[in-house]
Amino acid sequence: MSAAAALPSPTPAGWLRRYARRPGAVIALVVLVMLVAAAGLAPWIAPQNPYDLAALDIMDNMLAPGQELGTGRIAWLGTDDQGRDMLSAILYGLRISLGVAIASVAAASAIGATLGVVAAYAGGFVEALIMRVVDLQLSFPAILVALVLLAVFGRGIDKVVIALVVVQWAYYARTVRGSALVESRREYIQAARCLALPRGRIVFRHLLPNCLGPLIVVATVQIAHAIALEATLSFLGVGVPVTEPSLGLLIAHGYNYLLSGKYWISVFPGVALVIAIVAINLAGDRLREVLNPRGAR
């Protein structure tokens, strides 16, 4: 039995057709693809490199949206107090936010899926030990654990990724364990055991691939959660460094100017953050319906 057989449709074309039945989900997916493309191509499409101090002019600071820079170019989203073009800062910030989220989700899903499938297959003491650690991890608020870790490790993109991995892996472990418990009772696993195949081969070649459906759905939704958590940590001043601002740090940087009428420094990065999170959540919810056999229409 293959992984595809465990999913509601035998072909990717069938999944795409089922996904496309919701126009809202299609729009969310298109927006998400555009955001990822814009973040990936930021060094080439951004009007300015906000990290290049030589390209910044302090005389261009606090320009309102639509005003002209000293170079003659239009700052469509305005500039901040350092003269950085907000459109460029948002593109680069989105690049960092998405990069941190994707890296942390990839690492956390790999660790959590491995521990979850091992717990389901091994059972007994091994399962009890892993799941008690999972329960302990999930009993603490994610933001609290991340704050403690970053207070110990310090600021930095790599430190934020590690903190997000620590607070996220338990979600994947619990999800994959539930799916693996169901799959481990199926005939193809029993046949593999009767053939005396090595445990490692049964777990990673047969059992784990058939648990990828729920894992993909959880990973998609957790990307939005990771972006929001990273933005919160950066807003509180314990996330990414000021030399590489993410969307959360851009929002925090402009927060001090809201009461003075310089709304664009904080509002536009906030709008970009909301659009990214909503698009990921809508796409993830529809993906869950597509990959769920009970939810098939």
PDB file of C-alpha atoms in Angstrom:
ATOM      1  CA  MET A   1       0.000   0.000   0.000  1.00  0.00           C
ATOM      2  CA  SER A   2       1.429   3.348  -0.976  1.00  0.00           C
ATOM      3  CA  ALA A   3       1.040   6.755   0.628  1.00  0.00           C
ATOM      4  CA  ALA A   4      -1.168   7.866  -2.233  1.00  0.00           C
ATOM      5  CA  ALA A   5      -3.603   5.031  -1.548  1.00  0.00           C
ATOM      6  CA  ALA A   6      -4.217   6.370   1.933  1.00  0.00           C
ATOM      7  CA  LEU A   7      -5.337   9.734   0.613  1.00  0.00           C
ATOM      8  CA  PRO A   8      -8.772  10.594  -0.767  1.00  0.00           C
ATOM      9  CA  SER A   9      -7.716  10.886  -4.379  1.00  0.00           C
ATOM     10  CA  PRO A  10      -5.408   8.586  -6.367  1.00  0.00           C
ATOM     11  CA  THR A  11      -3.794  11.360  -8.378  1.00  0.00           C
ATOM     12  CA  PRO A  12      -2.500  14.885  -7.720  1.00  0.00           C
ATOM     13  CA  ALA A  13      -4.848  16.098 -10.462  1.00  0.00           C
ATOM     14  CA  GLY A  14      -7.786  14.909  -8.378  1.00  0.00           C
ATOM     15  CA  TRP A  15      -6.517  16.797  -5.341  1.00  0.00           C
ATOM     16  CA  LEU A  16      -6.118  19.958  -7.429  1.00  0.00           C
ATOM     17  CA  ARG A  17      -9.646  19.672  -8.813  1.00  0.00           C
ATOM     18  CA  ARG A  18     -11.062  19.202  -5.323  1.00  0.00           C
ATOM     19  CA  TYR A  19      -8.992  22.108  -4.006  1.00  0.00           C
ATOM     20  CA  ALA A  20     -10.185  24.393  -6.826  1.00  0.00           C
ATOM     21  CA  ARG A  21     -13.834  23.948  -5.816  1.00  0.00           C
ATOM     22  CA  ARG A  22     -13.351  26.690  -3.223  1.00  0.00           C
ATOM     23  CA  PRO A  23     -12.624  30.022  -4.961  1.00  0.00           C
ATOM     24  CA  GLY A  24     -11.548  31.583  -1.673  1.00  0.00           C
ATOM     25  CA  ALA A  25      -8.921  28.898  -1.170  1.00  0.00           C
ATOM     26  CA  VAL A  26      -7.661  29.369  -4.726  1.00  0.00           C
ATOM     27  CA  ILE A  27      -7.317  33.108  -4.173  1.00  0.00           C
ATOM     28  CA  ALA A  28      -5.480  32.460  -0.911  1.00  0.00           C
ATOM     29  CA  LEU A  29      -3.122  30.058  -2.680  1.00  0.00           C
ATOM     30  CA  VAL A  30      -2.430  32.574  -5.449  1.00  0.00           C
ATOM     31  CA  VAL A  31      -1.728  35.311  -2.894  1.00  0.00           C
ATOM     32  CA  LEU A  32       0.541  32.961  -0.969  1.00  0.00           C
ATOM     33  CA  VAL A  33       2.499  32.045  -4.095  1.00  0.00           C
ATOM     34  CA  MET A  34       2.877  35.732  -4.945  1.00  0.00           C
ATOM     35  CA  LEU A  35       4.135  36.520  -1.441  1.00  0.00           C
ATOM     36  CA  VAL A  36       6.662  33.683  -1.537  1.00  0.00           C
ATOM     37  CA  ALA A  37       7.832  34.763  -4.996  1.00  0.00           C
ATOM     38  CA  ALA A  38       8.133  38.390  -3.881  1.00  0.00           C
ATOM     39  CA  ALA A  39      10.120  37.350  -0.805  1.00  0.00           C
ATOM     40  CA  GLY A  40      12.411  35.105  -2.814  1.00  0.00           C
ATOM     41  CA  LEU A  41      13.025  37.735  -5.472  1.00  0.00           C
ATOM     42  CA  ALA A  42      13.360  40.634  -3.020  1.00  0.00           C
ATOM     43  CA  PRO A  43      17.031  41.391  -3.876  1.00  0.00           C
ATOM     44  CA  TRP A  44      16.045  41.807  -7.541  1.00  0.00           C
ATOM     45  CA  ILE A  45      12.620  43.463  -7.395  1.00  0.00           C
ATOM     46  CA  ALA A  46      12.936  45.687  -4.300  1.00  0.00           C
ATOM     47  CA  PRO A  47      13.502  49.346  -5.216  1.00  0.00           C
ATOM     48  CA  GLN A  48      16.193  49.614  -2.539  1.00  0.00           C
ATOM     49  CA  ASN A  49      18.398  47.433  -0.382  1.00  0.00           C
ATOM     50  CA  PRO A  50      17.318  48.502   3.120  1.00  0.00           C
ATOM     51  CA  TYR A  51      20.424  46.870   4.630  1.00  0.00           C
ATOM     52  CA  ASP A  52      22.847  48.919   2.540  1.00  0.00           C
ATOM     53  CA  LEU A  53      23.639  51.951   4.675  1.00  0.00           C
ATOM     54  CA  ALA A  54      25.381  53.641   1.745  1.00  0.00           C
ATOM     55  CA  ALA A  55      22.100  53.623  -0.195  1.00  0.00           C
ATOM     56  CA  LEU A  56      20.153  55.361   2.582  1.00  0.00           C
ATOM     57  CA  ASP A  57      19.748  59.109   2.838  1.00  0.00           C
ATOM     58  CA  ILE A  58      18.703  60.541   6.186  1.00  0.00           C
ATOM     59  CA  MET A  59      17.119  63.459   4.324  1.00  0.00           C
ATOM     60  CA  ASP A  60      14.526  60.985   2.965  1.00  0.00           C
ATOM     61  CA  ASN A  61      13.306  59.955   6.413  1.00  0.00           C
ATOM     62  CA  MET A  62       9.641  60.027   7.385  1.00  0.00           C
ATOM     63  CA  LEU A  63       8.372  60.626   3.859  1.00  0.00           C
ATOM     64  CA  ALA A  64       4.668  59.950   3.475  1.00  0.00           C
ATOM     65  CA  PRO A  65       3.457  57.353   0.951  1.00  0.00           C
ATOM     66  CA  GLY A  66       3.710  58.617  -2.608  1.00  0.00           C
ATOM     67  CA  GLN A  67       6.332  61.265  -1.953  1.00  0.00           C
ATOM     68  CA  GLU A  68       9.511  61.576  -3.995  1.00  0.00           C
ATOM     69  CA  LEU A  69      12.926  60.552  -2.720  1.00  0.00           C
ATOM     70  CA  GLY A  70      16.076  62.581  -3.260  1.00  0.00           C
ATOM     71  CA  THR A  71      16.963  60.259  -6.138  1.00  0.00           C
ATOM     72  CA  GLY A  72      13.720  61.103  -7.914  1.00  0.00           C
ATOM     73  CA  ARG A  73      12.126  57.723  -7.242  1.00  0.00           C
ATOM     74  CA  ILE A  74       8.664  57.541  -5.676  1.00  0.00           C
ATOM     75  CA  ALA A  75       8.371  55.948  -2.228  1.00  0.00           C
ATOM     76  CA  TRP A  76       4.969  54.350  -2.745  1.00  0.00           C
ATOM     77  CA  LEU A  77       4.698  53.169   0.865  1.00  0.00           C
ATOM     78  CA  GLY A  78       6.725  55.987   2.403  1.00  0.00           C
ATOM     79  CA  THR A  79       9.985  55.775   4.345  1.00  0.00           C
ATOM     80  CA  ASP A  80      10.923  55.208   7.982  1.00  0.00           C
ATOM     81  CA  ASP A  81      13.059  57.329  10.307  1.00  0.00           C
ATOM     82  CA  GLN A  82      16.251  56.010   8.704  1.00  0.00           C
ATOM     83  CA  GLY A  83      15.189  56.816   5.164  1.00  0.00           C
ATOM     84  CA  ARG A  84      14.480  53.212   4.240  1.00  0.00           C
ATOM     85  CA  ASP A  85      11.892  52.635   1.559  1.00  0.00           C
ATOM     86  CA  MET A  86       9.060  50.785   3.308  1.00  0.00           C
ATOM     87  CA  LEU A  87       8.182  48.698   0.255  1.00  0.00           C
ATOM     88  CA  SER A  88      11.747  47.399   0.120  1.00  0.00           C
ATOM     89  CA  ALA A  89      11.842  46.878   3.892  1.00  0.00           C
ATOM     90  CA  ILE A  90       8.595  44.876   3.748  1.00  0.00           C
ATOM     91  CA  LEU A  91       9.863  42.644   0.927  1.00  0.00           C
ATOM     92  CA  TYR A  92      13.082  41.909   2.792  1.00  0.00           C
ATOM     93  CA  GLY A  93      11.218  41.517   6.073  1.00  0.00           C
ATOM     94  CA  LEU A  94       8.800  39.076   4.475  1.00  0.00           C
ATOM     95  CA  ARG A  95      11.811  37.156   3.181  1.00  0.00           C
ATOM     96  CA  ILE A  96      13.171  36.774   6.704  1.00  0.00           C
ATOM     97  CA  SER A  97       9.796  35.957   8.280  1.00  0.00           C
ATOM     98  CA  LEU A  98       8.985  33.249   5.716  1.00  0.00           C
ATOM     99  CA  GLY A  99      12.529  31.872   5.811  1.00  0.00           C
ATOM    100  CA  VAL A 100      12.500  31.528   9.592  1.00  0.00           C
ATOM    101  CA  ALA A 101       9.029  29.938   9.550  1.00  0.00           C
ATOM    102  CA  ILE A 102       9.795  27.438   6.789  1.00  0.00           C
ATOM    103  CA  ALA A 103      13.148  26.426   8.308  1.00  0.00           C
ATOM    104  CA  SER A 104      11.660  25.921  11.766  1.00  0.00           C
ATOM    105  CA  VAL A 105       8.661  23.979  10.440  1.00  0.00           C
ATOM    106  CA  ALA A 106      10.875  21.717   8.323  1.00  0.00           C
ATOM    107  CA  ALA A 107      13.121  20.858  11.264  1.00  0.00           C
ATOM    108  CA  ALA A 108      10.283  20.528  13.782  1.00  0.00           C
ATOM    109  CA  SER A 109       8.211  18.315  11.470  1.00  0.00           C
ATOM    110  CA  ALA A 110      11.173  16.014  10.822  1.00  0.00           C
ATOM    111  CA  ILE A 111      11.883  15.620  14.533  1.00  0.00           C
ATOM    112  CA  GLY A 112       8.246  15.345  15.565  1.00  0.00           C
ATOM    113  CA  ALA A 113       7.278  12.916  12.806  1.00  0.00           C
ATOM    114  CA  THR A 114      10.188  10.626  13.619  1.00  0.00           C
ATOM    115  CA  LEU A 115       9.403  10.558  17.328  1.00  0.00           C
ATOM    116  CA  GLY A 116       5.671  10.164  16.697  1.00  0.00           C
ATOM    117  CA  VAL A 117       5.984   7.196  14.369  1.00  0.00           C
ATOM    118  CA  VAL A 118       8.577   5.543  16.609  1.00  0.00           C
ATOM    119  CA  ALA A 119       6.268   5.955  19.606  1.00  0.00           C
ATOM    120  CA  ALA A 120       3.322   4.422  17.749  1.00  0.00           C
ATOM    121  CA  TYR A 121       5.296   1.466  16.415  1.00  0.00           C
ATOM    122  CA  ALA A 122       7.347   0.695  19.524  1.00  0.00           C
ATOM    123  CA  GLY A 123       4.580   1.122  22.095  1.00  0.00           C
ATOM    124  CA  GLY A 124       5.123   0.323  25.739  1.00  0.00           C
ATOM    125  CA  PHE A 125       7.690   2.287  27.681  1.00  0.00           C
ATOM    126  CA  VAL A 126       9.072   4.067  24.623  1.00  0.00           C
ATOM    127  CA  GLU A 127       5.647   5.382  23.632  1.00  0.00           C
ATOM    128  CA  ALA A 128       4.820   6.402  27.193  1.00  0.00           C
ATOM    129  CA  LEU A 129       8.107   8.270  27.581  1.00  0.00           C
ATOM    130  CA  ILE A 130       7.819  10.153  24.292  1.00  0.00           C
ATOM    131  CA  MET A 131       4.181  11.088  24.794  1.00  0.00           C
ATOM    132  CA  ARG A 132       4.746  12.285  28.367  1.00  0.00           C
ATOM    133  CA  VAL A 133       7.459  14.592  27.068  1.00  0.00           C
ATOM    134  CA  VAL A 134       5.014  15.759  24.382  1.00  0.00           C
ATOM    135  CA  ASP A 135       2.324  16.418  26.996  1.00  0.00           C
ATOM    136  CA  LEU A 136       4.812  18.323  29.137  1.00  0.00           C
ATOM    137  CA  GLN A 137       5.882  20.426  26.153  1.00  0.00           C
ATOM    138  CA  LEU A 138       2.317  21.234  25.152  1.00  0.00           C
ATOM    139  CA  SER A 139       1.337  22.170  28.698  1.00  0.00           C
ATOM    140  CA  PHE A 140       3.413  25.358  28.495  1.00  0.00           C
ATOM    141  CA  PRO A 141       2.434  28.345  26.312  1.00  0.00           C
ATOM    142  CA  ALA A 142       4.599  28.460  23.199  1.00  0.00           C
ATOM    143  CA  ILE A 143       5.386  32.158  23.614  1.00  0.00           C
ATOM    144  CA  LEU A 144       6.587  31.592  27.190  1.00  0.00           C
ATOM    145  CA  VAL A 145       8.934  28.761  26.212  1.00  0.00           C
ATOM    146  CA  ALA A 146      10.286  30.764  23.276  1.00  0.00           C
ATOM    147  CA  LEU A 147      10.882  33.818  25.442  1.00  0.00           C
ATOM    148  CA  VAL A 148      12.826  31.774  27.999  1.00  0.00           C
ATOM    149  CA  LEU A 149      14.949  30.121  25.317  1.00  0.00           C
ATOM    150  CA  LEU A 150      15.782  33.414  23.600  1.00  0.00           C
ATOM    151  CA  ALA A 151      16.557  35.013  26.943  1.00  0.00           C
ATOM    152  CA  VAL A 152      19.176  32.275  27.399  1.00  0.00           C
ATOM    153  CA  PHE A 153      20.464  32.043  23.797  1.00  0.00           C
ATOM    154  CA  GLY A 154      20.262  35.719  22.845  1.00  0.00           C
ATOM    155  CA  ARG A 155      19.001  37.324  19.643  1.00  0.00           C
ATOM    156  CA  GLY A 156      19.652  35.958  16.173  1.00  0.00           C
ATOM    157  CA  ILE A 157      17.895  34.279  13.287  1.00  0.00           C
ATOM    158  CA  ASP A 158      19.402  30.895  14.133  1.00  0.00           C
ATOM    159  CA  LYS A 159      18.366  31.298  17.770  1.00  0.00           C
ATOM    160  CA  VAL A 160      14.785  32.083  16.743  1.00  0.00           C
ATOM    161  CA  VAL A 161      14.678  28.997  14.509  1.00  0.00           C
ATOM    162  CA  ILE A 162      15.890  26.797  17.383  1.00  0.00           C
ATOM    163  CA  ALA A 163      13.295  28.274  19.736  1.00  0.00           C
ATOM    164  CA  LEU A 164      10.494  27.712  17.225  1.00  0.00           C
ATOM    165  CA  VAL A 165      11.600  24.115  16.648  1.00  0.00           C
ATOM    166  CA  VAL A 166      11.534  23.438  20.401  1.00  0.00           C
ATOM    167  CA  VAL A 167       8.000  24.795  20.809  1.00  0.00           C
ATOM    168  CA  GLN A 168       6.589  23.158  17.648  1.00  0.00           C
ATOM    169  CA  TRP A 169       7.923  19.605  17.387  1.00  0.00           C
ATOM    170  CA  ALA A 170       5.372  18.220  19.876  1.00  0.00           C
ATOM    171  CA  TYR A 171       2.427  19.108  17.596  1.00  0.00           C
ATOM    172  CA  TYR A 172       3.850  16.930  14.830  1.00  0.00           C
ATOM    173  CA  ALA A 173       4.714  14.097  17.201  1.00  0.00           C
ATOM    174  CA  ARG A 174       1.151  13.884  18.508  1.00  0.00           C
ATOM    175  CA  THR A 175      -0.404  14.148  15.033  1.00  0.00           C
ATOM    176  CA  VAL A 176       1.842  11.527  13.442  1.00  0.00           C
ATOM    177  CA  ARG A 177       1.463   9.167  16.397  1.00  0.00           C
ATOM    178  CA  GLY A 178      -2.317   9.204  15.992  1.00  0.00           C
ATOM    179  CA  SER A 179      -2.073   8.450  12.279  1.00  0.00           C
ATOM    180  CA  ALA A 180       0.622   5.827  12.803  1.00  0.00           C
ATOM    181  CA  LEU A 181      -1.468   3.981  15.389  1.00  0.00           C
ATOM    182  CA  VAL A 182      -4.204   3.574  12.772  1.00  0.00           C
ATOM    183  CA  GLU A 183      -1.791   2.599   9.996  1.00  0.00           C
ATOM    184  CA  SER A 184       0.124   0.131  12.156  1.00  0.00           C
ATOM    185  CA  ARG A 185      -3.011  -2.055  12.390  1.00  0.00           C
ATOM    186  CA  ARG A 186      -3.429  -2.332   8.633  1.00  0.00           C
ATOM    187  CA  GLU A 187      -2.665  -5.431   6.625  1.00  0.00           C
ATOM    188  CA  TYR A 188       0.425  -4.141   4.841  1.00  0.00           C
ATOM    189  CA  ILE A 189       2.192  -3.486   8.161  1.00  0.00           C
ATOM    190  CA  GLN A 190       1.208  -6.933   9.437  1.00  0.00           C
ATOM    191  CA  ALA A 191       2.529  -8.441   6.203  1.00  0.00           C
ATOM    192  CA  ALA A 192       5.805  -6.574   6.584  1.00  0.00           C
ATOM    193  CA  ARG A 193       6.164  -7.936  10.110  1.00  0.00           C
ATOM    194  CA  CYS A 194       5.436 -11.469   8.916  1.00  0.00           C
ATOM    195  CA  LEU A 195       8.186 -11.084   6.316  1.00  0.00           C
ATOM    196  CA  ALA A 196      10.567 -10.241   9.185  1.00  0.00           C
ATOM    197  CA  LEU A 197      11.577  -6.947   7.610  1.00  0.00           C
ATOM    198  CA  PRO A 198      13.863  -4.765   9.728  1.00  0.00           C
ATOM    199  CA  ARG A 199      12.010  -2.432  12.067  1.00  0.00           C
ATOM    200  CA  GLY A 200      13.693   0.598  10.581  1.00  0.00           C
ATOM    201  CA  ARG A 201      12.472  -0.310   7.111  1.00  0.00           C
ATOM    202  CA  ILE A 202       8.922  -0.910   8.321  1.00  0.00           C
ATOM    203  CA  VAL A 203       8.824   2.396  10.189  1.00  0.00           C
ATOM    204  CA  PHE A 204      10.486   4.680   7.650  1.00  0.00           C
ATOM    205  CA  ARG A 205       9.682   2.956   4.332  1.00  0.00           C
ATOM    206  CA  HIS A 206       6.109   1.803   4.956  1.00  0.00           C
ATOM    207  CA  LEU A 207       4.570   3.385   8.060  1.00  0.00           C
ATOM    208  CA  LEU A 208       5.841   6.966   7.935  1.00  0.00           C
ATOM    209  CA  PRO A 209       5.017   7.645   4.234  1.00  0.00           C
ATOM    210  CA  ASN A 210       1.374   6.765   4.885  1.00  0.00           C
ATOM    211  CA  CYS A 211       1.205   9.350   7.680  1.00  0.00           C
ATOM    212  CA  LEU A 212       2.317  12.248   5.481  1.00  0.00           C
ATOM    213  CA  GLY A 213      -1.205  13.526   4.734  1.00  0.00           C
ATOM    214  CA  PRO A 214      -1.969  14.831   8.251  1.00  0.00           C
ATOM    215  CA  LEU A 215       1.669  15.890   8.641  1.00  0.00           C
ATOM    216  CA  ILE A 216       1.497  18.110   5.549  1.00  0.00           C
ATOM    217  CA  VAL A 217      -1.691  19.755   6.779  1.00  0.00           C
ATOM    218  CA  VAL A 218      -0.287  20.466  10.245  1.00  0.00           C
ATOM    219  CA  ALA A 219       2.965  21.767   8.759  1.00  0.00           C
ATOM    220  CA  THR A 220       1.074  24.167   6.494  1.00  0.00           C
ATOM    221  CA  VAL A 221      -0.944  25.609   9.363  1.00  0.00           C
ATOM    222  CA  GLN A 222       2.095  25.738  11.646  1.00  0.00           C
ATOM    223  CA  ILE A 223       3.933  27.943   9.133  1.00  0.00           C
ATOM    224  CA  ALA A 224       1.372  30.660   9.864  1.00  0.00           C
ATOM    225  CA  HIS A 225       1.768  30.029  13.581  1.00  0.00           C
ATOM    226  CA  ALA A 226       5.544  30.254  13.289  1.00  0.00           C
ATOM    227  CA  ILE A 227       5.320  33.546  11.388  1.00  0.00           C
ATOM    228  CA  ALA A 228       3.016  35.001  14.045  1.00  0.00           C
ATOM    229  CA  LEU A 229       5.214  33.732  16.889  1.00  0.00           C
ATOM    230  CA  GLU A 230       8.389  35.078  15.300  1.00  0.00           C
ATOM    231  CA  ALA A 231       6.693  38.437  14.743  1.00  0.00           C
ATOM    232  CA  THR A 232       5.626  38.507  18.389  1.00  0.00           C
ATOM    233  CA  LEU A 233       9.134  37.705  19.604  1.00  0.00           C
ATOM    234  CA  SER A 234      10.662  40.346  17.332  1.00  0.00           C
ATOM    235  CA  PHE A 235       8.056  42.899  18.411  1.00  0.00           C
ATOM    236  CA  LEU A 236       9.042  42.245  22.024  1.00  0.00           C
ATOM    237  CA  GLY A 237      12.697  42.805  21.126  1.00  0.00           C
ATOM    238  CA  VAL A 238      14.014  39.267  21.642  1.00  0.00           C
ATOM    239  CA  GLY A 239      13.781  37.911  18.091  1.00  0.00           C
ATOM    240  CA  VAL A 240      15.808  38.733  15.009  1.00  0.00           C
ATOM    241  CA  PRO A 241      18.547  41.416  15.228  1.00  0.00           C
ATOM    242  CA  VAL A 242      17.862  44.999  14.214  1.00  0.00           C
ATOM    243  CA  THR A 243      20.290  44.638  11.305  1.00  0.00           C
ATOM    244  CA  GLU A 244      17.972  42.050   9.685  1.00  0.00           C
ATOM    245  CA  PRO A 245      14.443  43.205  10.554  1.00  0.00           C
ATOM    246  CA  SER A 246      11.508  40.892   9.982  1.00  0.00           C
ATOM    247  CA  LEU A 247       7.912  42.076   9.673  1.00  0.00           C
ATOM    248  CA  GLY A 248       7.485  41.917  13.443  1.00  0.00           C
ATOM    249  CA  LEU A 249      10.512  44.115  14.039  1.00  0.00           C
ATOM    250  CA  LEU A 250       9.322  46.591  11.400  1.00  0.00           C
ATOM    251  CA  ILE A 251       5.979  46.837  13.191  1.00  0.00           C
ATOM    252  CA  ALA A 252       7.729  47.388  16.514  1.00  0.00           C
ATOM    253  CA  HIS A 253       9.995  50.009  14.965  1.00  0.00           C
ATOM    254  CA  GLY A 254       7.046  52.035  13.671  1.00  0.00           C
ATOM    255  CA  TYR A 255       4.922  51.614  16.781  1.00  0.00           C
ATOM    256  CA  ASN A 256       6.568  54.629  18.439  1.00  0.00           C
ATOM    257  CA  TYR A 257       5.463  56.875  15.573  1.00  0.00           C
ATOM    258  CA  LEU A 258       1.788  55.905  15.428  1.00  0.00           C
ATOM    259  CA  LEU A 259       0.640  58.698  17.725  1.00  0.00           C
ATOM    260  CA  SER A 260       2.610  61.254  15.715  1.00  0.00           C
ATOM    261  CA  GLY A 261       0.706  60.425  12.540  1.00  0.00           C
ATOM    262  CA  LYS A 262       3.485  58.365  10.862  1.00  0.00           C
ATOM    263  CA  TYR A 263       1.161  55.380  10.574  1.00  0.00           C
ATOM    264  CA  TRP A 264       2.734  53.854   7.461  1.00  0.00           C
ATOM    265  CA  ILE A 265       5.924  52.738   9.243  1.00  0.00           C
ATOM    266  CA  SER A 266       3.975  50.245  11.339  1.00  0.00           C
ATOM    267  CA  VAL A 267       0.664  49.741   9.512  1.00  0.00           C
ATOM    268  CA  PHE A 268       1.983  48.560   6.139  1.00  0.00           C
ATOM    269  CA  PRO A 269       4.234  45.807   7.596  1.00  0.00           C
ATOM    270  CA  GLY A 270       1.275  44.806   9.775  1.00  0.00           C
ATOM    271  CA  VAL A 271      -0.982  44.530   6.743  1.00  0.00           C
ATOM    272  CA  ALA A 272       1.618  42.378   4.976  1.00  0.00           C
ATOM    273  CA  LEU A 273       1.866  40.139   8.044  1.00  0.00           C
ATOM    274  CA  VAL A 274      -1.921  39.725   8.278  1.00  0.00           C
ATOM    275  CA  ILE A 275      -2.238  38.939   4.568  1.00  0.00           C
ATOM    276  CA  ALA A 276       0.486  36.267   4.802  1.00  0.00           C
ATOM    277  CA  ILE A 277      -1.046  34.606   7.881  1.00  0.00           C
ATOM    278  CA  VAL A 278      -4.624  34.663   6.511  1.00  0.00           C
ATOM    279  CA  ALA A 279      -3.517  33.286   3.128  1.00  0.00           C
ATOM    280  CA  ILE A 280      -1.604  30.427   4.737  1.00  0.00           C
ATOM    281  CA  ASN A 281      -4.474  29.569   7.082  1.00  0.00           C
ATOM    282  CA  LEU A 282      -7.078  29.562   4.299  1.00  0.00           C
ATOM    283  CA  ALA A 283      -4.870  27.446   2.052  1.00  0.00           C
ATOM    284  CA  GLY A 284      -4.073  25.092   4.935  1.00  0.00           C
ATOM    285  CA  ASP A 285      -7.730  24.654   5.908  1.00  0.00           C
ATOM    286  CA  ARG A 286      -8.683  23.755   2.354  1.00  0.00           C
ATOM    287  CA  LEU A 287      -5.721  21.395   2.111  1.00  0.00           C
ATOM    288  CA  ARG A 288      -6.956  19.632   5.242  1.00  0.00           C
ATOM    289  CA  GLU A 289     -10.362  19.138   3.630  1.00  0.00           C
ATOM    290  CA  VAL A 290      -8.793  17.812   0.427  1.00  0.00           C
ATOM    291  CA  LEU A 291      -6.526  15.328   2.182  1.00  0.00           C
ATOM    292  CA  ASN A 292      -9.199  14.176   4.623  1.00  0.00           C
ATOM    293  CA  PRO A 293     -11.166  11.240   3.185  1.00  0.00           C
ATOM    294  CA  ARG A 294     -14.156  12.000   5.447  1.00  0.00           C
ATOM    295  CA  GLY A 295     -14.185  15.598   4.201  1.00  0.00           C
ATOM    296  CA  ALA A 296     -14.243  14.685   0.523  1.00  0.00           C
ATOM    297  CA  ARG A 297     -17.279  15.919  -1.378  1.00  0.00           C
TER     298      ARG A 297
END
